[in-house]
Short mmCIF file of C-alpha atoms in Angstrom, two decimals:
data_model
loop_
_atom_site.label_atom_id
_atom_site.label_comp_id
_atom_site.label_asym_id
_atom_site.label_seq_id
_atom_site.Cartn_x
_atom_site.Cartn_y
_atom_site.Cartn_z
CA MET A 127 0.02 0.00 0.01
CA THR A 128 1.21 3.49 -0.71
CA PRO A 129 1.32 5.97 2.16
CA ARG A 130 -2.01 7.72 2.72
CA ALA A 131 -2.81 11.36 2.32
CA ALA A 132 -2.36 13.86 5.18
CA ILE A 133 -3.60 12.67 8.52
CA ARG A 134 -6.84 14.24 9.59
CA ARG A 135 -6.48 16.11 12.86
CA THR A 136 -8.01 14.03 15.61
CA VAL A 137 -9.39 15.06 18.92
CA MET A 138 -6.75 14.44 21.55
CA ARG A 139 -7.53 13.91 25.21
CA ARG A 140 -4.96 15.72 27.24
CA THR A 141 -4.78 15.53 30.96
CA ALA A 142 -3.82 18.92 32.40
CA ARG A 143 -1.15 18.84 34.99
CA ALA A 144 -1.42 21.30 37.79
CA ARG A 145 1.72 23.32 38.19
CA SER A 146 2.68 24.48 41.62
CA PRO A 147 3.49 28.18 42.04
CA ALA A 148 7.12 29.10 42.66
CA TRP A 149 6.61 29.75 46.33
CA ALA A 150 5.44 26.20 46.89
CA TRP A 151 8.83 24.91 45.80
CA LEU A 152 10.52 27.19 48.32
CA LEU A 153 8.52 25.56 51.09
CA LEU A 154 9.63 22.14 49.88
CA CYS A 155 13.32 23.00 49.57
CA ALA A 156 15.53 23.39 52.58
CA GLY A 157 17.91 25.57 50.58
CA LEU A 158 20.45 25.31 47.86
CA LEU A 159 22.51 22.77 49.74
CA ALA A 160 19.56 20.47 50.26
CA GLY A 161 18.56 20.74 46.63
CA CYS A 162 15.07 20.63 45.12
CA GLY A 163 15.01 17.53 42.90
CA GLY A 164 13.66 13.98 43.47
CA SER A 165 10.40 12.42 42.38
CA ASP A 166 6.97 11.85 43.81
CA PRO A 167 7.09 8.39 45.46
CA GLY A 168 5.14 5.83 43.47
CA SER A 169 4.09 8.08 40.61
CA GLY A 170 7.52 8.66 39.12
CA ARG A 171 6.76 12.34 38.54
CA PRO A 172 9.81 14.50 39.14
CA THR A 173 9.28 17.13 41.79
CA GLY A 174 11.94 19.54 40.55
CA ALA A 175 11.74 22.27 37.95
CA GLY A 176 12.86 21.80 34.35
CA PRO A 177 12.46 19.01 31.83
CA ASP A 178 11.36 15.61 33.05
CA PRO A 179 14.56 13.46 33.01
CA ARG A 180 12.82 10.10 32.63
CA PRO A 181 13.41 8.03 29.48
CA ASP A 182 11.19 7.85 26.43
CA LEU A 183 9.55 4.43 26.19
CA LEU A 184 9.10 2.73 22.81
CA LEU A 185 6.94 -0.38 22.59
CA VAL A 186 6.98 -2.03 19.14
CA VAL A 187 4.55 -4.90 18.58
CA VAL A 188 4.85 -6.86 15.34
CA ASP A 189 1.69 -8.81 14.56
CA THR A 190 1.96 -12.51 13.74
CA LEU A 191 5.69 -12.86 14.44
CA ARG A 192 7.15 -16.29 15.30
CA ALA A 193 10.35 -16.10 17.33
CA ASP A 194 11.90 -18.98 15.38
CA HIS A 195 11.71 -16.99 12.13
CA LEU A 196 13.98 -14.23 13.40
CA SER A 197 17.72 -14.29 12.73
CA ALA A 198 18.00 -12.79 16.23
CA TYR A 199 16.68 -16.13 17.51
CA GLY A 200 18.92 -18.35 15.37
CA TYR A 201 16.87 -18.53 12.13
CA PRO A 202 19.40 -19.15 9.31
CA ARG A 203 17.84 -16.60 6.93
CA PRO A 204 18.71 -12.91 7.57
CA THR A 205 15.12 -11.83 8.30
CA THR A 206 15.83 -9.38 11.14
CA PRO A 207 19.28 -7.77 10.99
CA PHE A 208 18.06 -4.63 12.82
CA LEU A 209 16.44 -6.59 15.64
CA GLN A 210 19.60 -8.67 15.87
CA GLN A 211 21.49 -5.44 16.36
CA VAL A 212 18.99 -4.34 18.99
CA GLY A 213 19.55 -7.69 20.79
CA GLN A 214 23.32 -7.16 20.73
CA GLN A 215 22.84 -3.71 22.27
CA GLY A 216 20.34 -4.99 24.81
CA THR A 217 18.80 -8.21 26.16
CA VAL A 218 17.15 -11.07 24.25
CA PHE A 219 14.60 -13.10 26.23
CA GLU A 220 14.83 -16.51 24.61
CA ASP A 221 11.68 -18.04 26.08
CA ALA A 222 8.86 -15.46 25.85
CA THR A 223 5.19 -16.47 25.67
CA ALA A 224 2.28 -14.45 24.28
CA GLN A 225 -0.91 -14.77 26.37
CA SER A 226 -3.12 -15.75 23.42
CA SER A 227 -2.82 -17.12 19.94
CA TRP A 228 -4.74 -14.17 18.45
CA THR A 229 -4.52 -10.41 18.73
CA LEU A 230 -7.27 -9.02 20.87
CA PRO A 231 -7.00 -11.14 24.06
CA SER A 232 -3.21 -11.05 23.71
CA MET A 233 -3.12 -7.25 23.59
CA ALA A 234 -5.64 -7.03 26.45
CA SER A 235 -3.23 -9.08 28.61
CA LEU A 236 -0.18 -7.11 27.46
CA PHE A 237 -1.82 -3.71 28.20
CA SER A 238 -3.20 -4.87 31.55
CA GLY A 239 -0.37 -7.07 32.80
CA ARG A 240 -2.84 -9.81 33.67
CA HIS A 241 -3.75 -13.35 32.64
CA LEU A 242 -7.25 -13.33 31.16
CA PHE A 243 -8.96 -16.73 31.07
CA VAL A 244 -11.56 -15.47 28.64
CA ASN A 245 -11.66 -14.65 24.93
CA ALA A 246 -11.23 -10.92 25.64
CA GLN A 247 -11.96 -8.46 22.87
CA ARG A 248 -11.51 -5.30 24.92
CA LEU A 249 -9.37 -4.08 27.81
CA PRO A 250 -10.36 -5.07 31.28
CA ALA A 251 -11.54 -2.33 33.68
CA THR A 252 -8.12 -2.11 35.42
CA PRO A 253 -5.63 0.73 34.76
CA SER A 254 -3.92 0.11 31.45
CA LEU A 255 -0.29 0.68 30.59
CA ALA A 256 -1.00 3.99 28.86
CA GLU A 257 -3.38 5.19 31.58
CA GLN A 258 -0.76 4.61 34.29
CA LEU A 259 1.99 6.34 32.31
CA ALA A 260 -0.25 9.29 31.39
CA GLU A 261 -1.14 9.69 35.04
CA ALA A 262 2.58 9.72 35.82
CA GLY A 263 3.15 12.56 33.35
CA TYR A 264 4.06 10.76 30.13
CA GLU A 265 2.77 11.87 26.78
CA THR A 266 1.25 8.76 25.20
CA VAL A 267 1.03 8.20 21.44
CA GLY A 268 -0.05 5.14 19.46
CA PHE A 269 0.25 4.21 15.76
CA VAL A 270 -1.74 1.04 15.19
CA GLY A 271 -1.59 -0.93 11.98
CA ASN A 272 -4.05 -3.62 13.03
CA PRO A 273 -7.55 -2.10 12.87
CA ALA A 274 -8.94 -4.76 15.16
CA VAL A 275 -6.99 -3.11 18.01
CA SER A 276 -9.60 -0.39 18.11
CA ARG A 277 -11.19 2.38 20.08
CA GLY A 278 -14.31 0.20 20.19
CA GLY A 279 -12.38 -2.31 22.33
CA GLN A 280 -11.00 0.51 24.49
CA TYR A 281 -7.43 -0.31 23.48
CA ASP A 282 -6.88 3.45 23.11
CA ARG A 283 -7.53 4.10 26.80
CA GLY A 284 -4.86 6.38 28.19
CA PHE A 285 -3.47 7.41 24.79
CA GLU A 286 -3.55 11.13 24.10
CA THR A 287 -2.86 10.45 20.39
CA TRP A 288 -4.15 7.30 18.69
CA ILE A 289 -3.74 7.08 14.93
CA THR A 290 -5.06 4.18 12.87
CA ARG A 291 -6.36 3.62 9.33
CA ASP A 292 -9.66 5.18 10.50
CA ASP A 293 -7.82 8.49 10.87
CA THR A 294 -6.07 8.34 7.47
CA GLY A 295 -8.85 7.07 5.21
CA GLY A 296 -7.15 3.85 4.35
CA GLU A 297 -8.50 0.32 4.08
CA THR A 298 -5.56 -1.18 5.85
CA TRP A 299 -2.17 -0.17 7.12
CA THR A 300 1.13 -1.68 6.13
CA ALA A 301 4.56 -0.56 7.34
CA PRO A 302 4.90 2.40 4.98
CA ASP A 303 1.55 3.79 6.17
CA LEU A 304 2.64 3.56 9.77
CA GLU A 305 5.99 5.16 9.02
CA ASP A 306 4.24 8.01 7.13
CA ALA A 307 1.89 8.70 10.05
CA LEU A 308 4.79 8.62 12.52
CA THR A 309 6.94 10.95 10.42
CA ARG A 310 4.11 13.50 10.11
CA PHE A 311 3.45 13.34 13.84
CA LEU A 312 7.13 13.90 14.75
CA ALA A 313 7.36 16.83 12.35
CA ALA A 314 4.27 18.45 13.83
CA HIS A 315 5.06 17.65 17.50
CA PRO A 316 8.68 18.25 18.43
CA PRO A 317 9.63 16.84 21.83
CA GLY A 318 8.75 18.87 24.90
CA GLU A 319 9.55 18.64 28.57
CA ARG A 320 7.50 15.47 29.03
CA PRO A 321 8.85 12.03 28.17
CA ARG A 322 6.84 9.98 25.69
CA LEU A 323 5.43 6.47 25.40
CA TYR A 324 5.39 5.42 21.76
CA TYR A 325 3.34 2.32 20.85
CA LEU A 326 3.89 1.10 17.24
CA HIS A 327 1.83 -1.90 16.13
CA TYR A 328 2.88 -3.31 12.77
CA LEU A 329 0.28 -5.39 10.91
CA ASP A 330 2.83 -6.98 8.62
CA PRO A 331 3.49 -9.94 8.36
CA HIS A 332 -0.15 -10.93 8.94
CA TRP A 333 -1.81 -13.02 6.19
CA PRO A 334 -1.96 -12.56 3.21
CA TYR A 335 1.80 -12.85 2.86
CA GLU A 336 2.42 -10.18 0.20
CA PRO A 337 5.92 -8.68 0.20
CA ARG A 338 5.91 -5.15 -1.16
CA THR A 339 9.15 -5.54 -3.18
CA ALA A 340 10.56 -8.14 -5.50
CA GLU A 341 13.81 -8.33 -3.52
CA ARG A 342 14.66 -11.90 -2.68
CA LEU A 343 15.89 -13.00 0.74
CA PRO A 344 19.15 -15.01 0.93
CA GLY A 345 18.88 -18.66 1.86
CA GLU A 346 16.14 -21.21 1.35
CA VAL A 347 13.07 -22.10 3.35
CA VAL A 348 13.61 -25.46 5.02
CA LEU A 349 10.80 -27.35 6.67
CA SER A 350 11.58 -29.02 9.97
CA ASP A 351 12.02 -32.80 10.05
CA GLN A 352 9.03 -33.02 12.43
CA THR A 353 6.74 -31.11 10.09
CA LEU A 354 7.78 -33.16 7.08
CA ALA A 355 7.31 -36.39 9.07
CA ALA A 356 3.78 -35.27 10.08
CA TRP A 357 2.94 -34.57 6.42
CA VAL A 358 4.28 -37.93 5.29
CA THR A 359 2.32 -39.78 7.96
CA ARG A 360 -0.88 -37.99 6.95
CA VAL A 361 -0.34 -38.58 3.25
CA GLN A 362 0.49 -42.29 3.68
CA ALA A 363 -2.72 -42.74 5.68
CA SER A 364 -4.82 -41.35 2.84
CA PRO A 365 -6.34 -43.57 0.10
CA GLU A 366 -5.11 -43.69 -3.47
CA GLY A 367 -6.46 -40.78 -5.54
CA ASP A 368 -6.99 -38.59 -2.46
CA PRO A 369 -5.75 -34.96 -2.94
CA LEU A 370 -3.53 -35.48 0.07
CA ARG A 371 -1.56 -37.87 -2.12
CA THR A 372 -2.08 -36.44 -5.63
CA ASP A 373 -1.41 -32.84 -4.67
CA ALA A 374 1.35 -33.49 -2.11
CA ASP A 375 4.25 -32.15 -4.18
CA LEU A 376 2.18 -29.19 -5.47
CA ASP A 377 1.21 -28.35 -1.89
CA ARG A 378 4.80 -28.65 -0.74
CA ARG A 379 5.96 -26.07 -3.31
CA TYR A 380 3.01 -23.81 -2.44
CA VAL A 381 3.81 -23.93 1.26
CA LEU A 382 7.51 -23.21 0.72
CA GLU A 383 6.61 -20.23 -1.49
CA GLN A 384 4.19 -18.82 1.12
CA ILE A 385 6.70 -19.21 3.96
CA ASP A 386 9.26 -17.48 1.78
CA ASN A 387 6.84 -14.57 1.37
CA TYR A 388 6.24 -14.56 5.13
CA ASP A 389 9.98 -14.32 5.74
CA ARG A 390 10.32 -11.50 3.22
CA GLU A 391 7.53 -9.55 5.00
CA VAL A 392 9.33 -10.06 8.31
CA ALA A 393 12.48 -8.64 6.73
CA GLU A 394 10.60 -5.66 5.30
CA THR A 395 9.07 -4.98 8.69
CA ASP A 396 12.49 -5.19 10.36
CA ALA A 397 13.75 -2.52 7.96
CA SER A 398 10.74 -0.38 8.72
CA ILE A 399 11.28 -0.67 12.45
CA ALA A 400 14.87 0.45 11.98
CA ARG A 401 13.70 3.59 10.17
CA ALA A 402 10.94 4.32 12.76
CA VAL A 403 13.33 3.90 15.72
CA GLY A 404 15.86 6.09 13.95
CA ALA A 405 13.28 8.82 13.42
CA ILE A 406 12.16 8.71 17.06
CA ASP A 407 15.74 8.76 18.28
CA ALA A 408 16.54 11.74 16.03
CA SER A 409 13.59 13.66 17.51
CA ARG A 410 14.40 12.82 21.12
CA ALA A 411 15.06 15.65 23.52
CA PRO A 412 18.82 16.16 24.14
CA GLY A 413 20.08 14.05 26.99
CA ARG A 414 16.93 11.92 27.25
CA GLU A 415 17.44 8.15 27.27
CA ARG A 416 15.18 5.68 25.46
CA LEU A 417 14.01 2.18 26.38
CA LEU A 418 12.97 -0.02 23.42
CA VAL A 419 10.77 -3.14 23.81
CA VAL A 420 10.08 -5.31 20.77
CA ALA A 421 7.43 -7.99 21.12
CA SER A 422 4.60 -9.76 19.21
CA ASP A 423 1.03 -10.51 19.93
CA HIS A 424 1.23 -14.12 18.69
CA GLY A 425 3.00 -16.34 16.16
CA GLU A 426 1.73 -18.20 13.06
CA GLY A 427 0.99 -21.83 12.27
CA LEU A 428 2.78 -22.09 8.88
CA TRP A 429 1.46 -25.61 8.38
CA ASP A 430 3.42 -27.17 11.25
CA HIS A 431 0.45 -29.02 12.82
CA GLU A 432 -2.85 -30.46 11.63
CA HIS A 433 -5.91 -28.28 11.96
CA HIS A 434 -8.93 -29.28 14.08
CA PRO A 435 -10.99 -31.89 12.15
CA GLY A 436 -14.16 -29.99 12.99
CA VAL A 437 -12.83 -26.85 11.32
CA VAL A 438 -11.51 -28.61 8.22
CA ALA A 439 -14.93 -30.27 7.74
CA ARG A 440 -16.56 -26.82 7.57
CA LEU A 441 -14.27 -25.52 4.81
CA GLU A 442 -15.95 -24.85 1.48
CA LEU A 443 -13.71 -26.74 -0.93
CA PRO A 444 -14.23 -27.93 -4.52
CA GLU A 445 -12.93 -31.35 -3.45
CA THR A 446 -11.59 -33.06 -0.39
CA PRO A 447 -8.84 -31.16 1.46
CA SER A 448 -5.13 -31.45 0.74
CA ILE A 449 -2.10 -30.63 2.86
CA ARG A 450 -2.60 -26.87 2.65
CA GLU A 451 -6.05 -27.21 4.26
CA VAL A 452 -5.50 -30.17 6.62
CA PHE A 453 -2.46 -28.50 8.15
CA PHE A 454 -2.84 -25.11 9.86
CA ARG A 455 -1.43 -21.91 8.35
CA ASP A 456 -3.03 -19.21 10.45
CA HIS A 457 -3.32 -18.28 14.15
CA SER A 458 -5.95 -18.51 16.90
CA TYR A 459 -7.58 -22.00 17.14
CA HIS A 460 -4.44 -23.72 18.53
CA LEU A 461 -1.91 -23.25 21.36
CA TYR A 462 1.22 -24.87 19.95
CA GLN A 463 4.59 -23.20 20.49
CA GLU A 464 4.74 -21.78 16.97
CA LEU A 465 1.74 -19.66 17.97
CA LEU A 466 2.81 -18.71 21.51
CA HIS A 467 6.62 -18.48 21.45
CA THR A 468 7.21 -14.87 20.38
CA PRO A 469 10.24 -12.57 20.43
CA LEU A 470 10.91 -10.19 23.32
CA ILE A 471 13.97 -7.95 23.00
CA VAL A 472 14.71 -4.98 25.29
CA SER A 473 17.35 -2.31 24.81
CA GLY A 474 18.04 0.65 27.04
CA PRO A 475 18.71 1.57 30.65
CA GLY A 476 18.85 -1.40 32.96
CA PHE A 477 19.23 -4.05 30.24
CA PRO A 478 22.81 -5.31 29.71
CA ALA A 479 24.13 -5.39 26.19
CA GLY A 480 24.49 -8.77 24.59
CA ALA A 481 22.68 -10.66 27.37
CA ARG A 482 20.45 -13.63 26.53
CA VAL A 483 18.01 -14.72 29.26
CA ALA A 484 16.74 -18.31 29.20
CA ALA A 485 14.26 -17.91 32.07
CA PRO A 486 10.65 -18.07 30.82
CA VAL A 487 8.91 -14.73 30.58
CA GLU A 488 5.50 -13.59 29.32
CA ASN A 489 4.01 -10.59 27.56
CA VAL A 490 2.29 -9.68 30.83
CA ASP A 491 5.82 -8.75 32.03
CA ILE A 492 6.00 -5.80 29.61
CA LEU A 493 3.67 -3.48 31.60
CA PRO A 494 5.60 -3.70 34.92
CA THR A 495 8.87 -3.40 32.99
CA LEU A 496 7.87 -0.11 31.40
CA LEU A 497 6.41 1.22 34.64
CA ARG A 498 9.70 0.38 36.42
CA ALA A 499 11.65 2.24 33.74
CA ALA A 500 9.36 5.27 34.28
CA GLY A 501 9.77 5.15 38.03
CA VAL A 502 6.14 4.21 38.54
CA SER A 503 5.04 1.69 41.14
CA ALA A 504 3.22 -1.28 39.57
CA PRO A 505 -0.08 -2.49 41.06
CA PRO A 506 0.70 -5.29 43.51
CA ASP A 507 -1.83 -7.75 42.02
CA LEU A 508 -0.36 -7.95 38.50
CA ASP A 509 0.44 -11.32 36.98
CA GLY A 510 3.51 -9.89 35.27
CA HIS A 511 7.01 -9.32 36.72
CA ALA A 512 9.36 -6.49 35.80
CA LEU A 513 11.95 -7.95 33.44
CA GLN A 514 14.61 -6.03 35.33
CA ASP A 515 13.93 -8.42 38.24
CA VAL A 516 13.96 -11.47 35.96
CA ILE A 517 17.48 -10.54 34.81
CA THR A 518 18.74 -10.36 38.39
CA GLY A 519 16.94 -13.49 39.43
CA GLU A 520 14.70 -11.66 41.90
CA ALA A 521 11.53 -12.72 40.02
CA ARG A 522 10.60 -16.08 38.56
CA ARG A 523 7.41 -17.87 37.76
CA ASP A 524 6.34 -21.48 38.25
CA PHE A 525 3.79 -21.64 35.42
CA VAL A 526 3.25 -20.04 32.04
CA PHE A 527 -0.33 -19.46 30.80
CA ALA A 528 -2.05 -18.67 27.51
CA HIS A 529 -5.75 -18.68 26.56
CA SER A 530 -7.74 -18.48 23.32
CA ASN A 531 -11.37 -19.02 22.43
CA GLU A 532 -10.54 -22.70 21.83
CA GLY A 533 -8.47 -23.58 24.84
CA THR A 534 -5.95 -22.85 27.60
CA ALA A 535 -2.26 -23.79 27.66
CA VAL A 536 -0.43 -24.31 30.99
CA ARG A 537 3.29 -25.01 31.17
CA ALA A 538 5.21 -26.04 34.30
CA VAL A 539 8.46 -24.08 34.16
CA ASP A 540 10.70 -26.46 36.06
CA SER A 541 9.61 -29.69 34.40
CA GLY A 542 8.68 -28.33 30.98
CA TRP A 543 5.36 -30.22 30.79
CA LYS A 544 2.68 -28.36 28.83
CA LEU A 545 -1.06 -29.02 28.85
CA HIS A 546 -3.52 -27.99 26.13
CA TRP A 547 -7.08 -27.97 27.58
CA PRO A 548 -10.03 -27.29 25.20
CA THR A 549 -12.88 -24.90 25.98
CA ASP A 550 -16.42 -25.58 24.84
CA THR A 551 -15.51 -24.12 21.44
CA GLY A 552 -12.40 -26.29 21.23
CA PHE A 553 -14.42 -29.39 22.00
CA SER A 554 -16.87 -28.46 19.22
CA PHE A 555 -13.95 -28.53 16.78
CA ALA A 556 -12.91 -32.02 18.03
CA MET A 557 -9.89 -30.49 19.79
CA GLN A 558 -8.37 -32.99 22.22
CA ALA A 559 -6.68 -32.43 25.51
CA GLN A 560 -2.92 -32.86 25.01
CA LEU A 561 0.19 -33.17 27.19
CA TYR A 562 3.74 -32.61 25.96
CA ARG A 563 7.16 -32.39 27.54
CA LEU A 564 8.87 -29.54 25.71
CA ALA A 565 12.34 -30.44 26.96
CA ASP A 566 12.51 -33.48 24.72
CA ASP A 567 9.57 -32.76 22.41
CA PRO A 568 9.76 -29.03 21.57
CA SER A 569 7.61 -29.38 18.43
CA GLU A 570 4.78 -31.06 20.46
CA ARG A 571 4.33 -34.33 18.55
CA ASP A 572 4.27 -36.98 21.31
CA ASP A 573 1.01 -36.56 23.28
CA ARG A 574 1.57 -38.29 26.64
CA LYS A 575 -1.63 -37.57 28.52
CA ASP A 576 -2.51 -41.27 28.52
CA THR A 577 0.80 -42.37 30.07
CA GLU A 578 1.48 -39.42 32.41
CA VAL A 579 -1.95 -39.27 34.11
CA GLU A 580 -0.71 -37.75 37.36
CA LEU A 581 1.06 -34.89 35.59
CA TYR A 582 -2.00 -34.38 33.38
CA ARG A 583 -4.27 -34.19 36.41
CA ASN A 584 -1.97 -31.80 38.29
CA LEU A 585 -1.65 -29.38 35.39
CA LEU A 586 -5.40 -29.38 34.83
CA ARG A 587 -5.92 -28.48 38.46
CA ILE A 588 -3.36 -25.67 38.22
CA ARG A 589 -5.27 -24.42 35.24
CA GLU A 590 -8.59 -24.60 37.09
CA GLN A 591 -7.14 -22.80 40.13
CA ALA A 592 -5.75 -19.98 37.95
CA ALA A 593 -9.03 -19.64 36.02
CA ALA A 594 -11.02 -19.53 39.32
CA ALA A 595 -8.72 -16.77 40.64
CA TYR A 596 -9.33 -14.84 37.43
CA ARG A 597 -13.10 -15.20 37.71
CA LYS A 598 -13.01 -14.09 41.35
CA ALA A 599 -11.09 -10.91 40.42
CA ARG A 600 -13.88 -9.79 38.02
CA LEU A 601 -11.58 -7.73 35.82
CA PHE A 602 -14.23 -6.67 33.37
CA ASP A 603 -16.93 -4.09 34.01
CA GLU A 604 -20.59 -4.36 33.11
CA ALA A 605 -19.77 -4.17 29.39
CA GLY A 606 -18.18 -7.61 29.70
CA HIS A 607 -15.20 -8.83 27.69
CA LEU A 608 -16.68 -8.58 24.21
CA GLY A 609 -15.75 -5.85 21.79
CA ASP A 610 -17.72 -3.22 19.94
CA PRO A 611 -20.47 -4.88 17.83
CA ALA A 612 -19.97 -2.13 15.22
CA HIS A 613 -16.44 -3.43 14.72
CA THR A 614 -17.55 -6.91 13.52
CA ASP A 615 -16.74 -6.07 9.93
CA VAL A 616 -13.08 -5.54 10.80
CA LEU A 617 -12.96 -8.90 12.62
CA GLU A 618 -14.61 -10.56 9.59
CA GLN A 619 -11.96 -9.02 7.33
CA PHE A 620 -9.25 -10.66 9.41
CA GLY A 621 -11.03 -13.97 9.73
CA TYR A 622 -11.92 -13.67 13.41
CA VAL A 623 -15.66 -14.03 13.05
CA ASP A 624 -17.47 -17.35 12.72
CA THR A 625 -14.47 -19.17 14.17
CA GLY A 626 -16.52 -21.19 16.60
CA ASN A 627 -19.41 -21.21 18.98
CA PRO A 628 -20.59 -17.86 20.26
CA ASP A 629 -19.59 -16.90 23.80
CA THR A 630 -21.97 -18.58 26.12
CA GLY A 631 -21.55 -16.86 29.50
CA ASN A 632 -19.61 -19.72 31.04
CA PRO A 633 -16.39 -19.06 32.94
CA ASP A 634 -14.19 -20.05 30.01
CA THR A 635 -15.71 -18.42 26.95
CA GLY A 636 -18.37 -16.09 28.15
CA ASN A 637 -18.99 -13.02 30.27
CA PRO A 638 -17.42 -13.68 33.69
CA ASP A 639 -19.99 -11.38 35.30
CA ALA A 640 -22.71 -13.79 34.22
CA ALA A 641 -21.20 -16.69 36.11
CA ASP A 642 -20.60 -17.48 39.75
CA PRO A 643 -16.90 -16.79 40.37
CA GLY A 644 -16.70 -19.93 42.49
CA ALA A 645 -18.51 -22.17 40.00
CA ALA A 646 -16.85 -25.23 38.62
CA ASP A 647 -15.49 -25.20 35.08
CA PRO A 648 -18.13 -25.97 32.47
CA ASP A 649 -16.00 -28.77 31.04
CA ALA A 650 -15.53 -30.51 34.39
CA GLY A 651 -17.98 -33.29 33.57
CA ARG A 652 -16.36 -34.40 30.31
CA SER A 653 -15.27 -37.90 31.23
CA ASP A 654 -13.86 -38.48 27.75
CA GLN A 655 -11.22 -35.76 28.30
CA ARG A 656 -10.53 -35.53 32.02
CA PRO A 657 -7.93 -37.86 33.59
CA PRO A 658 -8.95 -40.35 36.20
CA ASP A 659 -9.46 -38.72 39.59
CA GLY A 660 -6.50 -39.31 41.86
CA GLY A 661 -7.47 -37.29 44.93
CA GLU A 662 -5.50 -34.24 45.95
CA ALA A 663 -2.98 -32.78 43.54
CA THR A 664 0.62 -33.56 44.21
CA PRO A 665 3.62 -31.37 43.36
CA ILE A 666 4.71 -31.45 39.76
CA ASP A 667 8.20 -32.86 39.78
CA GLY A 668 11.07 -32.18 37.42
CA ARG A 669 10.80 -35.28 35.27
#
């Protein structure tokens, strides 16, 4: 897409900050020797005169970005040279998990710092990242390429400036559109005394994979041995004349071409991020530092695992499905690592250059990290930890969580066991409960729920306890967790409508305010999925 015309001036909400008269400062200062600086405890606001010395904060979210397709994470193709440089200048978190396999609930968790065991399509009624930073004196600006992250879902709460395709007259936003909007903003709004929070959300490389240039990327796409083995097994199980057999080589070439296009879009986005960060750095007030966080809302399937049989059966095809339909390209629906393992790279004050952290972290950690950098006290009931504390070993977690409309994933950090547990919608798609040990099965092929019943039962109970705590907290107001009905057309455009049963009001997939916070899970009676009852849960060991 070409950059859009001039941005229409939007109404900006600005919170006026009361300024104390000069005599008030005299009362607070004991004299020149005592000084007059410092900050307001908890809020991070400086109490002295002059420019606010706190750093600018830059949060870059790249939609649909798998960690294992970044050269910064060891991918053999040079997809992300700029992010690799950022990682060398800062800290790479090697085991980061997004809190959902699709955008809206994932961003609701990221902006709130909380695990949301519901298919959230709006922010919960707790202070958001932008609201807390605005209250602490930051200027907050957002440039959002994914139109599903909308005002209707309250994702703009706390942002003084929020610019999307709705403000520029475009049908969608690719990287050049976002760059153009950012460049115009920076030209019209030179830095002032207040530090800024910048939030840039790139839509690329979301499907369709359509690189903007013809430039090829060095290296070849290579499918993993595990993916190829899964394809071969499925093809060999199909009868003679089935498209799975007859179209296998055609589908293989198609998949390789599409993954190549995906990689090229990742590389184009990396180059755009480099230009955007350069423009922001060039406009930064003299002497002000900058903290950069690069993350993703979720990954992408890229045909690594089979799709749910119940979904494939609903596809409108001219003939029976082949590899490209039986195996899953997209996101949402599933909770495999290719959808949840996302990049997280931080560069700036407090993050050592060249460090690589193996400890598991989550996107809910981003909010307390940015608040810490701004000198703002984080709410004590957050699910996230400041990454500054993860680096020093002061913070660690025992379990990692993710939730989508179709299921919940729970991973025990010490042992590496991971449970996939379907919701009502997942069951309707014939999704099965699954148990994997990532330490020796990172691609999640060997389901061991039938042989590791005790571990299966314990992880399920951990999941139920965490979901019950979420329901008890009642994080959503009377509007519930669903988004703006007027925004349904945008969700349809991105394939997020008619992806399953409607939300039913149960504790997993519906409005939590419509359910008893102490009620049992709606799936508790499914004897075909639950493990045999073994009494009280026992500790999950390190096997």
